[in-house]
CSV table of C-alpha atoms and ligand atoms in Angstrom, one decimal:
chain,number,residue,atom,x,y,z
A,47,MET,CA,0.0,0.0,0.0
A,48,VAL,CA,1.3,3.4,-0.9
A,49,GLU,CA,1.9,5.5,2.3
A,50,LYS,CA,-0.8,8.2,2.5
A,51,LYS,CA,1.8,10.3,4.3
A,52,PHE,CA,3.8,10.4,1.0
A,53,LEU,CA,0.9,11.5,-1.0
A,54,GLN,CA,-0.2,14.1,1.5
A,55,GLY,CA,3.2,15.3,2.7
A,56,MET,CA,3.1,19.0,3.7
A,57,GLY,CA,6.0,21.4,3.2
A,58,PRO,CA,5.9,24.7,5.0
A,59,TRP,CA,4.5,26.7,2.0
A,60,HIS,CA,1.6,24.3,1.9
A,61,TYR,CA,0.1,25.8,5.0
A,62,TYR,CA,-0.2,29.1,3.3
A,63,TYR,CA,-2.0,27.6,0.3
A,64,GLN,CA,-4.1,25.5,2.6
A,65,VAL,CA,-5.7,28.5,4.2
A,66,LYS,CA,-5.8,30.6,1.1
A,67,ASN,CA,-7.5,27.9,-1.0
A,68,GLU,CA,-10.1,27.2,1.6
A,69,LEU,CA,-11.2,30.8,1.6
A,70,ASP,CA,-10.9,31.3,-2.2
A,71,PHE,CA,-12.7,28.1,-3.0
A,72,ALA,CA,-15.6,28.9,-0.5
A,73,LEU,CA,-15.9,32.4,-2.1
A,74,ARG,CA,-16.0,31.0,-5.7
A,75,ASN,CA,-18.7,28.5,-4.8
A,76,LYS,CA,-20.7,31.2,-3.1
A,77,ILE,CA,-20.5,33.7,-6.0
A,78,ARG,CA,-20.9,31.1,-8.7
A,79,TRP,CA,-19.6,33.4,-11.5
A,80,ASN,CA,-21.5,33.0,-14.7
A,81,ARG,CA,-20.7,35.0,-17.8
A,82,PRO,CA,-21.6,32.9,-20.9
A,83,VAL,CA,-19.2,33.1,-23.8
A,84,SER,CA,-20.8,35.0,-26.7
A,85,LEU,CA,-21.3,33.2,-30.0
A,86,ARG,CA,-18.1,33.5,-32.1
A,87,LYS,CA,-17.6,32.7,-35.7
A,88,SER,CA,-16.4,29.1,-36.0
A,89,VAL,CA,-12.9,28.6,-37.5
A,90,SER,CA,-12.2,25.1,-38.9
A,91,VAL,CA,-9.3,22.9,-37.9
A,92,SER,CA,-8.1,22.7,-41.5
A,93,SER,CA,-7.9,26.5,-42.0
A,94,ILE,CA,-5.7,26.8,-38.9
A,95,LEU,CA,-3.5,24.0,-40.1
A,96,ALA,CA,-3.3,25.5,-43.5
A,97,ASN,CA,-2.0,28.7,-41.9
A,98,CYS,CA,0.6,26.9,-39.9
A,99,ASN,CA,2.1,24.4,-42.4
A,100,ALA,CA,2.7,25.3,-46.0
A,101,GLU,CA,1.8,21.7,-46.8
A,102,LEU,CA,-0.4,19.6,-44.6
A,103,ASN,CA,1.2,16.2,-44.1
A,104,SER,CA,-1.0,13.2,-45.2
A,105,SER,CA,-1.3,11.7,-41.7
A,106,THR,CA,-2.7,15.0,-40.3
A,107,ARG,CA,-5.1,15.3,-43.2
A,108,GLU,CA,-6.2,11.7,-42.6
A,109,LEU,CA,-6.8,12.4,-38.9
A,110,VAL,CA,-8.9,15.5,-39.7
A,111,GLN,CA,-11.0,13.4,-42.2
A,112,THR,CA,-11.4,10.2,-40.2
A,113,TYR,CA,-12.5,12.1,-37.1
A,114,HIS,CA,-14.6,14.7,-38.9
A,115,LEU,CA,-12.7,17.5,-37.2
A,116,ASP,CA,-13.8,20.1,-39.7
A,117,GLU,CA,-17.5,19.5,-38.8
A,118,ILE,CA,-16.9,20.9,-35.3
A,119,GLN,CA,-18.3,24.4,-35.0
A,120,LEU,CA,-15.9,26.1,-32.7
A,121,PRO,CA,-13.6,29.1,-33.0
A,122,PHE,CA,-10.4,27.0,-33.2
A,123,HIS,CA,-7.0,28.7,-32.9
A,124,ARG,CA,-3.6,27.3,-33.3
A,125,ASP,CA,-3.0,26.1,-29.6
A,126,LEU,CA,-6.4,24.5,-29.4
A,127,VAL,CA,-5.8,22.6,-32.7
A,128,GLU,CA,-2.4,21.4,-31.6
A,129,VAL,CA,-3.5,20.3,-28.2
A,130,ASN,CA,-6.6,18.5,-29.6
A,131,LEU,CA,-4.5,16.7,-32.2
A,132,TYR,CA,-2.1,15.7,-29.3
A,133,TYR,CA,-4.9,14.2,-27.2
A,134,LEU,CA,-6.5,12.5,-30.2
A,135,ASP,CA,-3.2,11.0,-31.2
A,136,LEU,CA,-2.7,9.8,-27.5
A,137,PHE,CA,-6.2,8.2,-27.4
A,138,ILE,CA,-5.6,6.4,-30.7
A,139,HIS,CA,-2.2,5.1,-29.5
A,140,ALA,CA,-3.7,3.9,-26.2
A,141,PHE,CA,-6.5,1.9,-27.8
A,142,GLU,CA,-4.5,0.5,-30.7
A,143,ASN,CA,-3.8,-2.9,-29.3
A,144,LEU,CA,-6.5,-3.1,-26.7
A,145,PRO,CA,-8.9,-6.0,-26.3
A,146,PHE,CA,-11.9,-3.7,-26.2
A,147,ASP,CA,-14.9,-3.5,-28.6
A,148,PHE,CA,-16.4,-0.1,-28.5
A,149,PRO,CA,-20.2,-0.6,-27.8
A,150,ASN,CA,-22.8,1.4,-29.5
A,151,PRO,CA,-24.2,3.4,-27.7
A,152,LEU,CA,-21.2,4.2,-25.6
A,153,THR,CA,-21.1,5.8,-22.2
A,154,ALA,CA,-18.0,7.5,-21.0
A,155,VAL,CA,-17.1,9.8,-18.1
A,156,ASP,CA,-14.2,12.3,-17.8
A,157,VAL,CA,-13.1,13.0,-14.2
A,158,GLY,CA,-11.9,16.6,-13.8
A,159,PRO,CA,-12.1,18.1,-17.4
A,160,SER,CA,-11.3,21.6,-16.3
A,161,ASP,CA,-12.7,23.8,-19.1
A,162,TRP,CA,-12.6,20.8,-21.5
A,163,PHE,CA,-10.2,22.3,-24.0
A,164,TYR,CA,-9.7,18.7,-25.3
A,165,LEU,CA,-13.4,17.9,-25.7
A,166,PRO,CA,-13.1,18.0,-29.5
A,167,ALA,CA,-10.5,15.3,-29.4
A,168,LEU,CA,-12.3,13.2,-26.8
A,169,ALA,CA,-15.7,13.4,-28.5
A,170,SER,CA,-14.4,12.8,-32.0
A,171,PHE,CA,-12.3,9.9,-30.9
A,172,LEU,CA,-15.2,8.2,-29.1
A,173,ASN,CA,-17.5,8.9,-31.9
A,174,TYR,CA,-15.4,7.7,-34.9
A,175,TYR,CA,-12.7,5.4,-33.6
A,176,ARG,CA,-13.1,2.3,-35.7
A,177,CYS,CA,-16.6,3.4,-36.6
A,178,GLU,CA,-16.9,5.2,-39.9
A,179,GLN,CA,-20.5,6.3,-39.6
A,180,GLY,CA,-20.1,7.4,-36.0
A,181,ARG,CA,-21.7,5.8,-32.8
A,182,GLU,CA,-24.1,7.1,-30.3
A,183,LEU,CA,-22.3,8.7,-27.4
A,184,HIS,CA,-23.1,9.8,-23.9
A,185,ILE,CA,-20.2,11.7,-22.4
A,186,THR,CA,-20.2,13.2,-18.9
A,187,GLY,CA,-17.7,15.4,-17.2
A,188,TYR,CA,-17.5,16.2,-13.5
A,189,GLU,CA,-15.5,19.2,-12.5
A,190,ILE,CA,-15.0,20.0,-8.8
A,191,ASP,CA,-13.9,23.6,-9.4
A,192,PRO,CA,-16.0,25.0,-12.2
A,193,TYR,CA,-16.4,28.6,-10.9
A,194,ARG,CA,-12.7,29.6,-11.2
A,195,VAL,CA,-12.7,32.8,-13.1
A,196,TYR,CA,-10.3,33.3,-16.0
A,197,ARG,CA,-8.5,36.5,-17.1
A,198,ASP,CA,-11.2,37.2,-19.8
A,199,PHE,CA,-13.9,37.2,-17.0
A,200,HIS,CA,-15.5,33.9,-18.0
A,201,ALA,CA,-15.7,31.1,-15.5
A,202,ARG,CA,-14.2,27.7,-16.3
A,203,HIS,CA,-17.7,26.2,-16.8
A,204,ASN,CA,-18.7,29.0,-19.3
A,205,ILE,CA,-15.7,28.0,-21.5
A,206,ALA,CA,-16.6,24.3,-21.1
A,207,GLU,CA,-20.2,25.0,-22.0
A,208,GLN,CA,-19.2,26.8,-25.2
A,209,ARG,CA,-17.4,23.7,-26.3
A,210,ILE,CA,-20.1,21.3,-25.2
A,211,ASN,CA,-22.6,23.2,-27.4
A,212,ALA,CA,-20.6,22.0,-30.4
A,213,PHE,CA,-21.6,18.4,-29.7
A,214,LYS,CA,-24.6,16.3,-28.8
A,215,HIS,CA,-25.3,14.3,-25.6
A,216,ILE,CA,-22.5,15.8,-23.5
A,217,GLN,CA,-23.1,16.8,-20.0
A,218,TYR,CA,-20.8,18.8,-17.7
A,219,TYR,CA,-21.6,18.6,-14.0
A,220,LEU,CA,-20.4,21.4,-11.8
A,221,LYS,CA,-19.6,19.2,-8.9
A,222,PRO,CA,-17.1,16.6,-7.7
A,223,PHE,CA,-17.1,13.2,-9.4
A,224,GLU,CA,-19.9,10.9,-8.3
A,225,GLY,CA,-19.4,7.4,-9.7
A,226,ARG,CA,-22.6,5.5,-10.1
A,227,THR,CA,-21.7,1.8,-10.0
A,228,ASN,CA,-21.5,-0.1,-13.3
A,229,MET,CA,-22.5,2.9,-15.4
A,230,ASN,CA,-19.6,3.5,-17.8
A,231,ASP,CA,-17.9,1.7,-20.6
A,232,LEU,CA,-15.0,4.1,-20.4
A,233,VAL,CA,-13.5,6.3,-17.7
A,234,PHE,CA,-10.9,9.0,-18.4
A,235,GLN,CA,-8.6,10.6,-15.8
A,236,CYS,CA,-6.5,13.0,-17.7
A,237,PHE,CA,-3.8,14.3,-15.3
A,238,PRO,CA,-5.4,13.6,-11.9
A,239,PHE,CA,-3.7,15.1,-8.9
A,240,LEU,CA,-1.7,12.5,-7.1
A,241,PHE,CA,0.6,14.9,-5.2
A,242,LEU,CA,-0.8,17.3,-2.7
A,243,ARG,CA,1.4,20.1,-3.9
A,244,ASP,CA,-0.3,20.0,-7.4
A,245,HIS,CA,-3.8,19.9,-5.9
A,246,LEU,CA,-3.0,22.9,-3.7
A,247,SER,CA,-1.2,24.9,-6.5
A,248,TRP,CA,-4.4,24.5,-8.6
A,249,GLY,CA,-6.3,26.2,-5.8
A,250,LEU,CA,-8.2,23.3,-4.2
A,251,PRO,CA,-8.6,22.9,-0.4
A,252,LYS,CA,-6.6,20.2,1.2
A,253,ARG,CA,-9.7,18.4,2.6
A,254,LEU,CA,-10.8,17.6,-1.0
A,255,PHE,CA,-7.5,15.7,-1.7
A,256,ASP,CA,-8.1,12.0,-1.8
A,257,PRO,CA,-6.6,10.4,-5.0
A,258,GLU,CA,-7.2,6.9,-3.8
A,259,LYS,CA,-10.9,7.4,-3.2
A,260,LEU,CA,-11.2,9.2,-6.6
A,261,LEU,CA,-9.5,6.2,-8.3
A,262,ASN,CA,-11.7,3.8,-6.4
A,263,ASP,CA,-14.9,5.7,-7.4
A,264,ALA,CA,-13.7,5.8,-11.0
A,265,VAL,CA,-13.2,2.0,-11.1
A,266,GLU,CA,-16.5,1.4,-9.3
A,267,SER,CA,-18.3,3.4,-12.0
A,268,LEU,CA,-17.0,1.2,-14.7
A,269,LYS,CA,-19.1,-1.7,-16.1
A,270,GLN,CA,-17.5,-5.1,-16.0
A,271,ASN,CA,-14.8,-5.2,-18.8
A,272,GLY,CA,-14.9,-1.4,-18.9
A,273,ILE,CA,-11.7,0.5,-19.5
A,274,LEU,CA,-10.0,3.2,-17.3
A,275,LEU,CA,-7.5,5.4,-19.1
A,276,ILE,CA,-5.2,7.6,-17.0
A,277,ILE,CA,-2.6,10.2,-18.2
A,278,ASN,CA,0.1,11.3,-15.8
A,279,GLN,CA,2.8,13.9,-15.9
A,280,GLY,CA,6.3,13.0,-15.0
A,281,ALA,CA,8.0,9.7,-14.0
A,282,ALA,CA,7.3,10.0,-10.3
A,283,GLU,CA,3.6,10.5,-10.8
A,284,ASN,CA,3.5,7.6,-13.2
A,285,GLN,CA,5.3,5.4,-10.7
A,286,LEU,CA,2.9,6.4,-7.9
A,287,GLN,CA,-0.2,5.9,-10.2
A,288,ARG,CA,1.0,2.4,-11.0
A,289,SER,CA,1.3,1.6,-7.3
A,290,LEU,CA,-2.2,2.9,-6.7
A,291,LEU,CA,-3.6,0.7,-9.4
A,292,ILE,CA,-1.7,-2.4,-8.3
A,293,ASP,CA,-2.8,-1.7,-4.6
A,294,ARG,CA,-6.4,-1.6,-5.9
A,295,GLY,CA,-5.8,-5.0,-7.4
A,296,LEU,CA,-6.1,-3.8,-11.0
A,297,GLN,CA,-4.3,-5.2,-13.9
A,298,ILE,CA,-2.5,-2.7,-16.1
A,299,ILE,CA,-2.9,-3.7,-19.7
A,300,THR,CA,-1.2,-0.8,-21.4
A,301,ASP,CA,1.6,1.4,-20.1
A,302,PHE,CA,3.7,3.8,-22.2
A,303,ARG,CA,5.3,7.1,-22.4
A,304,PHE,CA,3.7,9.3,-25.0
A,305,ASN,CA,5.3,11.6,-27.6
A,306,SER,CA,3.5,13.2,-30.5
A,307,GLU,CA,4.4,15.1,-33.6
A,308,PHE,CA,1.6,17.5,-32.9
A,309,LYS,CA,2.9,19.1,-29.7
A,310,GLN,CA,5.9,19.1,-27.3
A,311,TYR,CA,5.4,19.5,-23.6
A,312,ASP,CA,8.1,20.4,-21.0
A,313,HIS,CA,7.2,17.4,-18.9
A,314,GLU,CA,6.9,13.8,-20.0
A,315,HIS,CA,3.4,12.3,-20.3
A,316,TYR,CA,2.6,8.7,-19.4
A,317,VAL,CA,-0.5,6.6,-20.2
A,318,LEU,CA,-1.8,3.7,-18.1
A,319,VAL,CA,-4.9,1.7,-19.1
A,320,VAL,CA,-6.6,-0.9,-16.9
A,321,LYS,CA,-9.6,-3.2,-17.6
A,322,LYS,CA,-12.1,-3.9,-14.9
B,583,SAM,C1,-4.5,18.7,-13.6
B,583,SAM,S1,-6.2,19.1,-13.9
B,583,SAM,C2,-6.4,18.2,-15.4
B,583,SAM,C3,-7.4,18.9,-16.3
B,583,SAM,C4,-7.7,18.2,-17.6
B,583,SAM,N1,-8.3,16.9,-17.4
B,583,SAM,C5,-6.4,18.1,-18.5
B,583,SAM,O1,-6.3,17.0,-19.2
B,583,SAM,O2,-5.6,19.0,-18.5
B,583,SAM,C6,-7.1,18.2,-12.7
B,583,SAM,C7,-8.6,18.6,-12.7
B,583,SAM,O3,-9.3,17.7,-11.9
B,583,SAM,C8,-10.3,18.5,-11.2
B,583,SAM,N2,-10.6,17.6,-10.0
B,583,SAM,C9,-9.9,17.3,-8.9
B,583,SAM,N3,-10.5,16.5,-8.1
B,583,SAM,C10,-11.8,16.3,-8.6
B,583,SAM,C11,-12.9,15.6,-8.2
B,583,SAM,N4,-12.9,14.9,-7.1
B,583,SAM,N5,-14.0,15.6,-9.1
B,583,SAM,C12,-14.0,16.3,-10.2
B,583,SAM,N6,-12.9,17.0,-10.6
B,583,SAM,C13,-11.8,17.0,-9.9
B,583,SAM,C14,-9.5,19.8,-10.9
B,583,SAM,O4,-10.4,20.8,-10.5
B,583,SAM,C15,-8.8,20.0,-12.2
B,583,SAM,O5,-9.7,20.7,-13.1
């Protein structure tokens, strides 16, 4: 069993964040900032790519076509396109050799989507992966801190809602993850907090830090034979994630460090997949 002390170790600076986050978080949840994003003209993925690369390489063009990325009505910009191609590439790699038949309809949950900047990748992947005509999808996201206000005076949930409106059957719950037992074919945890320092530096109160419970709830919410995909940042986090999975008695069926031609990050990213 991984020592909880290790996960929750407190350095001196943590005490400052502990108090500050408790106050900020309570205030955010009292005010519940809401300033919907006004309708903006959509800009297609291909037009952004055309502006970046003199010549689109054939694998990118294939990705755009296979996953119908140009049908997504959103005001894409360069960063958003790059990050979505990165996540899409990652999902494809993760499922390449997996013993998993995507059901139709498919139910998936994303734990902690933030403002769901990668929703285009997630929804398109789940819709069209090995399914030319597209499958019926029900995707749910649970975000514990949806009222954080960005510099442009929109709250995190407002940005997410703008993205959700570009798709069908997607729900974004403004609350902590609640796993209903045996509900989901797939569960995603993209960069869950395993170290208290990360949880605190993202502005969350210490009392909400319980990565083991979150993992447990995520697994509980899977149907039998369902898949949990986790992305971690850095080797230490990946190592710890592995121990948490093994402690929970789960068998890791895919485990790799991910690199993509679409985007470079400062920290390494690791992918772990388990089957219930
Ligand atoms: C490091 S961020 C990852 C954001 C996004 N998934 C990504 O790929 O970049 C972790 C997110 O999980 C959210 N979170 C943490 N605990 C949660 C919980 N119990 N339920 C729902 N969301 C949670 C945080 O508020 C934050 O938005």
